[in-house]
């Protein structure tokens, strides 16, 4: 099971992760969405939340569309 | 509201604007368009320069200015910032059209899409009374010079290939306050507008922007006055975390008190129930939705006698606070655009900001809502006011406690059709005794200033209520 951590810290939540956490991916795809507290990435000077983290790889400015793509990518690697 | 690019940009603009103001680094305001649309980034409009031009106007609106008032195109955002900081006065035009962003969507134009098969029957060509449809290169085309947009062709095509292209803002406006100027750019007639905010949500180009009062509030927060944050019941679920955590966050921003308007909503329910018992008309309608009130005042006088005289929860809370301390400053924080108009005319409320603006302020101050203690208590009935059906429930429950059972009805969202119904309200059959009206479908949790998709906030709200 691949864990997809969606940052639900305040910055990311307001900038769109509130929408990402509602997305539904089939369990059998082997991915699991989990909300996380602030990943600490928003403290950069150039903020581009919302952030999503998968196996230590960080994606920024994730939109629902981008998340779909990311999930496809990681499941293809399975 | 479903999260989309416009919302993302809007919040980014607010966040950066507020950051510039709180750090007192006004020069950074000028950089915002370049930060959000840096060189080599993907352009959303024709080119990056247009993106930046629009962004500039967005910042201008975030600073509290009407784009329409621009006299000198060379005036910098930092100058607008100084201008706002130096004053406490704003007007009641709460919306502004960013002319550069408006696509001048064409009024009611008809278009034959790719679905057209260039069929043999060609019913469209024969039904068109103006002979505007011709088939060329295997596809039917409309000569826009001849077309009168009668719409007859849309029904006859077996492939449903002919569509009427909507003008999103005009369709969304329940009272037809949006008109086009000579260039086809949207303009808002503030005499007609009821401040429902539907056009902000609908325009796919983000051309209609809300003028923010946040900078005025930041100004007040800087001076050590008593500033009350009056939070609307619909705040539940707008942030990660509980109401208690949200309250702590707001206090950290520098507000002196956080007042739950939900408590006053419960009082409103009581008072409206009381009013119901002594009413002279056969029915009573709720009065807490200011867009509904404005709609009645501007477009449907016939409804006026039925509208409850009870103050809205916001006004009631503001009154209570001003009576205790006339010097205090009341900032209402909610999802609503029309509340700005209500507050503008009320002596009890000084400023209105949206959840989005509050959120951007929290971001700019780098506060994590989840760092605070989560427990606290909140009123149950009052929070119900945030979603459609909640006021009705509050009032009927109060009446039931008095041994009176009534039929209630709710109007969940005001659209064009609903407005025309209001116009003939006297003639309508009213098989109910209490009518709840909310201009936004689903209630305040679907207002133009919310952060979170109503599907989610509804769940949070239900948790509190249960
Ligand atoms: S929908 Fe937006 S872009 Fe189209 S005419 Fe209306 S304001 Fe302009
Ligand atoms: S009435 Fe509503 S939709 Fe129409 S212009 Fe005013 S705010 Fe926009
Ligand atoms: S809120 Fe997402 S990284 Fe901090």
XYZ file of C-alpha atoms and ligand atoms in Angstrom:
564
model
C 0.000 0.000 0.000
C 1.403 3.349 -1.028
C 0.673 6.102 1.415
C -0.181 9.466 -0.127
C 0.209 12.114 2.503
C -1.896 15.157 1.857
C -0.875 18.098 3.965
C -3.825 19.413 5.915
C -1.873 22.085 7.726
C -3.518 25.483 7.627
C -1.694 26.809 4.568
C -2.184 23.749 2.436
C -5.755 23.294 3.578
C -6.739 26.793 2.530
C -4.820 26.581 -0.725
C -6.711 23.521 -1.810
C -5.931 20.358 0.114
C -9.431 20.676 1.599
C -10.552 19.545 -1.842
C -7.857 16.886 -2.321
C -8.812 14.931 0.789
C -12.265 14.356 -0.635
C -10.949 12.553 -3.685
C -11.691 8.903 -4.025
C -9.222 6.376 -5.302
C -10.007 2.723 -5.575
C -8.526 0.864 -2.661
C -7.405 -1.940 -4.989
C -5.128 0.473 -6.780
C -2.877 0.071 -3.789
C -2.914 3.684 -2.724
C -4.165 5.249 0.441
C -4.841 8.936 1.004
C -3.997 10.196 4.448
C -4.340 13.714 5.769
C -1.278 14.924 7.612
C -0.506 17.857 9.857
C 1.750 20.599 8.473
C 4.629 18.940 6.650
C 6.749 21.965 7.435
C 7.264 22.780 3.770
C 5.207 25.944 3.761
C 7.836 27.799 5.743
C 9.813 28.492 2.544
C 9.760 32.036 1.289
C 8.215 31.010 -2.007
C 5.027 29.346 -0.926
C 3.385 26.990 -3.345
C 1.005 24.915 -1.284
C -0.801 22.540 -1.202
C 1.883 19.918 -0.731
C 1.565 16.183 -1.122
C 4.234 13.708 -0.042
C 4.717 10.187 -1.338
C 7.679 8.069 -0.212
C 9.572 11.228 0.737
C 9.009 12.782 -2.641
C 7.252 16.136 -2.388
C 4.826 17.571 -4.903
C 3.787 21.207 -4.675
C 0.780 23.175 -5.873
C -1.167 19.990 -6.241
C -4.540 20.319 -7.912
C -7.106 17.524 -8.133
C -5.990 17.006 -11.731
C -2.342 16.793 -10.729
C -3.138 14.356 -7.941
C -4.908 12.051 -10.381
C -1.788 12.064 -12.504
C 0.533 11.489 -9.574
C -1.528 8.546 -8.418
C -1.428 7.082 -11.913
C 2.335 7.488 -12.020
C 3.004 5.825 -8.691
C 0.635 2.970 -9.367
C 2.232 2.348 -12.756
C 5.518 1.820 -10.986
C 4.007 -0.946 -8.884
C -17.900 25.792 -4.539
C -15.565 23.369 -6.231
C -11.934 24.313 -5.930
C -10.578 25.697 -9.180
C -7.774 27.846 -10.557
C -9.608 31.101 -9.973
C -10.077 30.300 -6.306
C -6.438 29.357 -6.021
C -5.282 32.641 -7.538
C -7.744 34.643 -5.473
C -6.421 33.171 -2.235
C -2.819 33.526 -3.318
C -3.437 37.213 -4.049
C -5.105 37.775 -0.695
C -2.344 35.984 1.148
C 0.432 37.959 -0.523
C -1.401 41.260 -0.163
C -1.964 40.739 3.536
C 1.628 39.616 4.002
C 2.874 42.843 2.414
C 0.635 44.921 4.652
C 1.458 43.192 7.930
C 5.174 43.306 7.227
C 4.722 46.983 6.283
C 6.719 46.303 3.150
C 4.475 48.082 0.688
C 6.947 47.855 -2.168
C 6.391 44.091 -2.212
C 2.803 44.758 -3.298
C 4.145 45.750 -6.701
C 5.878 42.403 -7.042
C 2.813 40.250 -6.456
C 1.765 39.923 -10.121
C 5.319 38.887 -10.993
C 5.538 36.417 -8.124
C 2.299 34.676 -9.003
C 3.015 34.722 -12.731
C 6.808 34.548 -12.966
C 8.632 34.472 -16.284
C 8.531 31.017 -17.883
C 5.433 29.986 -15.963
C 2.508 28.630 -17.910
C 0.174 31.448 -18.920
C -3.523 31.132 -18.198
C -4.668 33.828 -20.609
C -3.282 34.857 -23.990
C 0.103 35.720 -22.507
C 1.823 36.215 -19.218
C 1.540 39.981 -19.472
C -2.201 39.803 -19.535
C -2.101 37.437 -16.567
C -0.034 39.997 -14.702
C -2.267 42.892 -15.694
C -5.264 41.047 -14.303
C -3.352 40.110 -11.173
C -2.585 43.750 -10.573
C -6.284 44.549 -10.559
C -6.949 41.620 -8.273
C -4.498 43.049 -5.753
C -6.153 46.423 -6.177
C -9.510 44.888 -5.219
C -7.882 43.035 -2.327
C -6.618 46.416 -1.122
C -10.198 47.648 -1.140
C -10.355 49.633 -4.371
C -12.830 49.512 -7.214
C -11.083 48.736 -10.477
C -13.567 51.095 -12.133
C -12.046 53.980 -10.177
C -8.636 53.626 -11.787
C -7.673 57.005 -13.202
C -3.990 56.614 -13.742
C -2.889 53.288 -15.179
C 0.613 53.941 -13.968
C -0.398 54.202 -10.339
C 1.398 51.465 -8.448
C -0.073 48.924 -6.097
C 2.040 50.308 -3.266
C 0.306 53.655 -3.762
C -3.072 51.997 -3.549
C -1.888 50.294 -0.373
C -0.920 53.621 1.194
C -4.223 55.077 0.135
C -6.185 52.379 1.944
C -4.028 52.529 5.044
C -4.600 56.247 5.293
C -8.375 56.032 5.431
C -11.248 54.306 7.151
C -13.811 55.115 4.505
C -15.165 52.769 1.896
C -18.362 52.717 -0.102
C -21.074 50.158 -0.603
C -19.950 48.956 -4.016
C -18.808 45.538 -2.952
C -18.097 44.094 -6.353
C -15.791 45.277 -9.049
C -15.358 44.065 -12.601
C -11.816 43.506 -13.797
C -12.302 44.675 -17.374
C -9.068 43.109 -18.577
C -10.189 39.732 -17.264
C -13.663 39.802 -18.798
C -13.848 37.752 -21.946
C -16.871 39.722 -23.204
C -18.818 36.507 -23.522
C -21.335 37.032 -26.315
C -24.925 37.461 -25.433
C -27.038 34.413 -26.224
C -25.054 33.392 -29.280
C -25.729 30.084 -30.962
C -23.013 27.782 -32.121
C -22.891 24.532 -34.068
C -20.388 22.219 -32.430
C -18.147 19.481 -33.843
C -20.895 17.009 -33.156
C -22.598 18.188 -36.373
C -22.499 15.342 -38.895
C -23.431 17.469 -41.892
C -26.404 15.135 -42.209
C -28.643 14.714 -45.216
C -31.895 15.806 -43.608
C -30.455 19.136 -42.443
C -33.496 20.201 -40.437
C -31.574 23.181 -39.070
C -31.293 24.826 -42.461
C -35.001 24.538 -43.102
C -36.202 25.635 -39.680
C -34.065 28.752 -39.475
C -36.416 31.619 -40.329
C -33.511 33.865 -41.320
C -31.702 31.426 -43.558
C -28.657 31.858 -41.362
C -27.547 28.225 -41.442
C -25.563 26.911 -44.404
C -23.697 23.644 -44.767
C -20.141 24.044 -45.897
C -17.340 21.473 -45.957
C -19.664 18.867 -44.468
C -20.670 20.963 -41.479
C -23.470 23.343 -40.764
C -22.409 26.876 -39.849
C -24.315 29.857 -38.543
C -23.909 33.218 -40.161
C -23.778 35.416 -37.062
C -24.770 38.464 -39.074
C -28.126 36.907 -39.909
C -28.746 34.919 -36.725
C -31.239 36.520 -34.325
C -30.690 33.924 -31.614
C -34.263 32.724 -31.743
C -33.098 29.257 -30.702
C -35.371 27.263 -33.019
C -32.473 25.253 -34.445
C -31.332 23.855 -31.094
C -34.301 21.512 -30.819
C -34.392 20.068 -34.316
C -30.864 18.693 -34.555
C -30.945 14.953 -33.888
C -27.356 15.097 -32.689
C -27.989 18.002 -30.343
C -25.082 19.682 -32.080
C -26.433 23.206 -31.799
C -25.890 24.907 -28.481
C -26.748 28.237 -27.048
C -23.537 29.533 -25.576
C -24.357 30.988 -22.179
C -23.031 34.193 -20.719
C -22.186 32.723 -17.327
C -22.439 35.898 -15.269
C -25.743 36.982 -16.775
C -27.293 33.581 -16.297
C -26.194 33.385 -12.689
C -27.534 36.788 -11.686
C -31.029 36.319 -10.244
C -32.001 39.954 -10.761
C -30.341 40.778 -14.104
C -27.998 43.338 -12.579
C -25.247 42.428 -15.020
C -25.224 44.319 -18.273
C -22.703 44.605 -21.053
C -21.109 47.883 -22.022
C -20.392 48.811 -25.649
C -17.304 46.635 -25.660
C -19.260 43.650 -24.387
C -17.614 43.862 -20.989
C -19.717 43.100 -17.963
C -20.839 45.941 -15.731
C -22.830 45.714 -12.538
C -25.721 48.019 -11.807
C -25.444 48.476 -8.057
C -28.984 49.825 -7.867
C -30.277 46.445 -9.008
C -27.632 44.143 -7.523
C -28.622 42.335 -4.333
C -25.052 41.365 -3.465
C -25.719 37.654 -3.564
C -22.259 37.005 -5.011
C -23.386 34.334 -7.457
C -21.595 36.051 -10.327
C -18.239 35.851 -8.504
C -18.630 32.118 -8.241
C -19.805 31.678 -11.801
C -17.521 33.753 -14.002
C -14.960 31.270 -15.370
C -12.493 34.089 -16.000
C -12.615 35.502 -12.513
C -13.578 38.869 -13.918
C -15.839 39.771 -11.047
C -13.933 40.420 -7.873
C -14.928 41.217 -4.359
C -13.569 44.390 -2.855
C -11.950 43.459 0.401
C -12.106 45.315 3.706
C -9.284 43.270 5.190
C -6.698 46.040 4.929
C -8.916 48.392 6.930
C -9.221 45.670 9.542
C -5.451 45.135 9.617
C -5.163 48.867 10.157
C -7.484 48.723 13.152
C -5.732 45.681 14.564
C -2.500 47.611 14.607
C -3.932 50.157 17.029
C -4.715 48.827 20.423
C -8.480 49.068 20.332
C -11.154 46.616 21.376
C -11.818 44.631 18.242
C -14.418 41.913 18.301
C -14.417 39.108 15.786
C -17.998 38.009 15.233
C -17.798 34.585 13.691
C -20.663 33.248 11.620
C -21.984 29.771 12.440
C -20.846 28.521 9.044
C -17.226 28.791 10.207
C -17.516 25.186 11.364
C -15.399 23.062 9.068
C -13.803 25.976 7.230
C -10.411 25.294 8.748
C -8.672 22.124 9.773
C -9.515 21.860 13.447
C -12.360 22.598 15.809
C -14.263 25.806 16.567
C -12.159 26.178 19.659
C -8.946 26.014 17.659
C -10.327 28.544 15.214
C -11.214 30.881 18.081
C -7.694 30.641 19.519
C -6.280 31.324 16.068
C -8.360 34.470 15.676
C -7.255 35.735 19.088
C -3.657 35.169 18.058
C -4.241 37.413 15.043
C -4.822 40.262 17.486
C -8.587 40.436 17.874
C -9.634 41.180 21.456
C -12.648 38.868 21.593
C -14.222 36.159 19.535
C -17.985 36.204 19.623
C -20.037 33.261 18.423
C -22.829 34.634 16.279
C -24.374 31.167 16.619
C -25.396 32.120 20.165
C -27.340 35.046 18.790
C -28.792 32.874 16.055
C -30.400 30.842 18.808
C -31.864 34.076 20.202
C -33.106 35.025 16.747
C -34.932 31.711 16.503
C -36.584 32.437 19.852
C -37.529 35.950 18.867
C -38.888 34.926 15.483
C -41.003 32.285 17.179
C -42.304 34.982 19.533
C -42.973 37.272 16.584
C -44.821 34.469 14.842
C -47.235 34.165 17.743
C -48.122 37.878 17.533
C -47.987 38.370 13.785
C -50.828 40.054 11.898
C -50.097 38.470 8.522
C -50.890 34.847 7.722
C -47.268 33.878 7.233
C -43.840 34.992 8.367
C -40.541 34.739 6.529
C -37.053 34.594 7.976
C -34.953 37.750 7.878
C -31.378 36.650 8.399
C -30.305 36.375 4.742
C -29.393 39.923 3.663
C -29.461 39.072 -0.058
C -33.087 38.018 0.377
C -33.846 41.247 2.233
C -32.211 43.291 -0.500
C -34.113 41.322 -3.108
C -37.387 42.154 -1.367
C -36.496 45.834 -0.982
C -35.353 46.252 -4.567
C -37.478 43.829 -6.533
C -40.409 42.402 -4.607
C -42.140 44.921 -2.344
C -45.078 42.583 -2.075
C -43.096 40.291 0.188
C -42.122 43.042 2.606
C -45.112 42.828 5.001
C -44.353 39.178 5.645
C -40.674 39.543 6.439
C -39.729 39.139 10.074
C -38.624 42.347 11.804
C -36.218 40.450 14.008
C -32.620 41.561 13.613
C -30.235 39.192 11.902
C -27.933 37.204 14.203
C -25.043 39.404 13.051
C -26.833 42.653 13.872
C -28.065 41.287 17.174
C -24.564 40.302 18.194
C -23.181 43.654 17.070
C -25.855 45.563 18.968
C -25.175 43.640 22.153
C -21.456 44.387 21.915
C -21.895 48.075 21.109
C -24.280 48.484 24.014
C -21.700 47.040 26.361
C -18.868 49.075 24.847
C -19.737 51.818 22.333
C -16.062 52.239 21.472
C -15.586 48.670 20.329
C -15.039 47.725 16.717
C -17.065 44.853 15.352
C -15.710 42.752 12.523
C -18.088 40.178 11.144
C -16.339 37.154 9.670
C -18.547 35.101 7.410
C -19.128 33.532 4.007
C -21.394 36.284 2.764
C -21.065 39.199 0.386
C -24.496 40.656 1.122
C -23.561 41.015 4.788
C -21.244 43.796 3.652
C -24.186 45.713 2.374
C -26.202 44.976 5.524
C -23.285 46.057 7.709
C -22.714 49.199 5.667
C -26.187 50.357 6.562
C -25.999 49.183 10.160
C -24.505 51.060 13.075
C -23.622 47.815 14.844
C -21.061 46.345 12.476
C -17.936 48.143 11.308
C -16.321 45.714 8.890
C -17.106 42.460 7.156
C -14.498 40.009 5.952
C -14.860 36.581 4.403
C -13.586 33.236 5.606
C -11.164 33.303 2.705
C -9.791 36.640 3.859
C -9.495 35.373 7.417
C -7.750 32.281 6.060
C -5.314 34.368 4.062
C -4.574 36.439 7.178
C -3.899 33.268 9.154
C -1.552 32.102 6.391
C 0.237 35.433 6.274
C 0.859 35.271 10.022
C 2.054 31.679 9.749
C -0.287 30.338 12.371
C -1.136 26.667 12.450
C -4.717 26.219 13.611
C -4.004 22.711 14.839
C -1.476 23.872 17.449
C -4.241 24.936 19.832
C -6.363 23.023 22.320
C -9.234 21.409 20.471
C -11.940 21.207 23.111
C -14.669 23.759 23.704
C -18.428 23.914 23.625
C -20.837 25.438 21.180
C -24.525 26.004 20.863
C -26.427 23.452 18.837
C -29.418 25.283 17.390
C -27.424 28.332 16.450
C -24.997 26.399 14.304
C -27.900 24.972 12.366
C -28.461 28.448 10.889
C -25.492 27.883 8.634
C -27.192 25.433 6.332
C -30.480 25.452 4.500
C -33.400 24.457 6.704
C -31.638 25.441 9.922
C -33.549 28.635 10.646
C -36.818 26.888 9.967
C -35.883 24.135 12.381
C -34.867 26.611 15.063
C -38.106 28.557 14.817
C -40.416 25.534 14.654
C -38.642 23.943 17.600
C -39.132 27.075 19.665
C -42.786 27.199 18.753
C -43.219 23.546 19.562
C -41.831 24.232 23.023
C -44.713 26.700 23.312
C -47.164 24.067 22.176
C -47.626 25.517 18.689
C -47.149 23.277 15.651
C -46.744 24.932 12.298
C -46.027 24.048 8.693
C -42.751 25.363 7.474
C -41.298 25.707 4.014
C -37.863 26.660 2.811
C -36.500 28.358 -0.265
C -33.065 26.966 -0.826
C -31.355 29.371 -3.195
C -32.623 32.404 -5.085
C -32.465 32.264 -8.883
C -34.221 34.163 -11.670
C -37.291 31.982 -11.415
C -37.544 32.477 -7.686
C -37.328 36.255 -8.061
C -40.231 36.240 -10.494
C -42.183 34.197 -7.940
C -41.424 36.772 -5.268
C -42.763 39.460 -7.569
C -46.198 37.853 -7.511
C -45.945 36.678 -3.920
C -49.377 37.982 -2.946
C -51.054 35.866 -5.579
C -49.245 32.666 -4.666
C -50.785 29.905 -2.613
C -48.858 29.647 0.616
C -49.457 26.258 2.163
C -47.148 27.020 5.082
C -46.943 29.439 7.975
C -43.229 30.046 8.177
C -40.929 30.489 5.198
C -37.178 30.318 5.432
C -35.310 31.982 2.571
C -31.621 31.656 1.821
C -30.111 33.133 -1.319
C -27.333 30.557 -1.574
C -28.230 26.972 -2.461
C -27.540 24.868 0.590
C -27.349 27.898 2.858
C -24.466 30.008 4.142
C -21.990 27.126 3.877
C -22.232 27.655 0.132
C -21.703 31.405 0.303
C -19.248 33.178 -2.000
C -16.645 33.626 0.753
C -16.290 30.065 2.004
C -13.033 28.152 1.961
C -14.255 24.594 1.905
C -16.494 22.617 -0.420
C -19.964 22.644 1.205
C -20.097 18.859 1.063
C -17.310 18.749 3.632
C -18.402 21.653 5.787
C -21.904 20.210 5.966
C -20.428 17.089 7.563
C -18.525 19.160 10.122
C -21.626 21.146 10.895
C -23.679 18.004 11.372
C -21.060 16.747 13.814
C -21.493 19.860 15.949
C -25.246 19.761 15.763
C -25.534 16.115 16.743
S -18.918 35.448 -17.514
Fe -17.111 36.582 -16.885
S -15.888 36.749 -18.732
Fe -17.971 36.223 -19.402
S -18.964 38.234 -19.779
Fe -19.436 37.649 -17.662
S -17.837 38.667 -16.444
Fe -17.130 38.659 -18.586
S -27.274 40.317 -7.762
Fe -25.785 38.730 -7.324
S -25.235 37.816 -9.300
Fe -26.275 39.780 -9.716
S -24.590 41.269 -9.940
Fe -25.277 41.333 -7.806
S -23.950 39.886 -6.722
Fe -23.735 39.463 -8.939
S 0.588 23.588 5.852
Fe 1.236 22.162 4.371
S 3.363 22.264 4.584
Fe 2.690 23.558 6.168
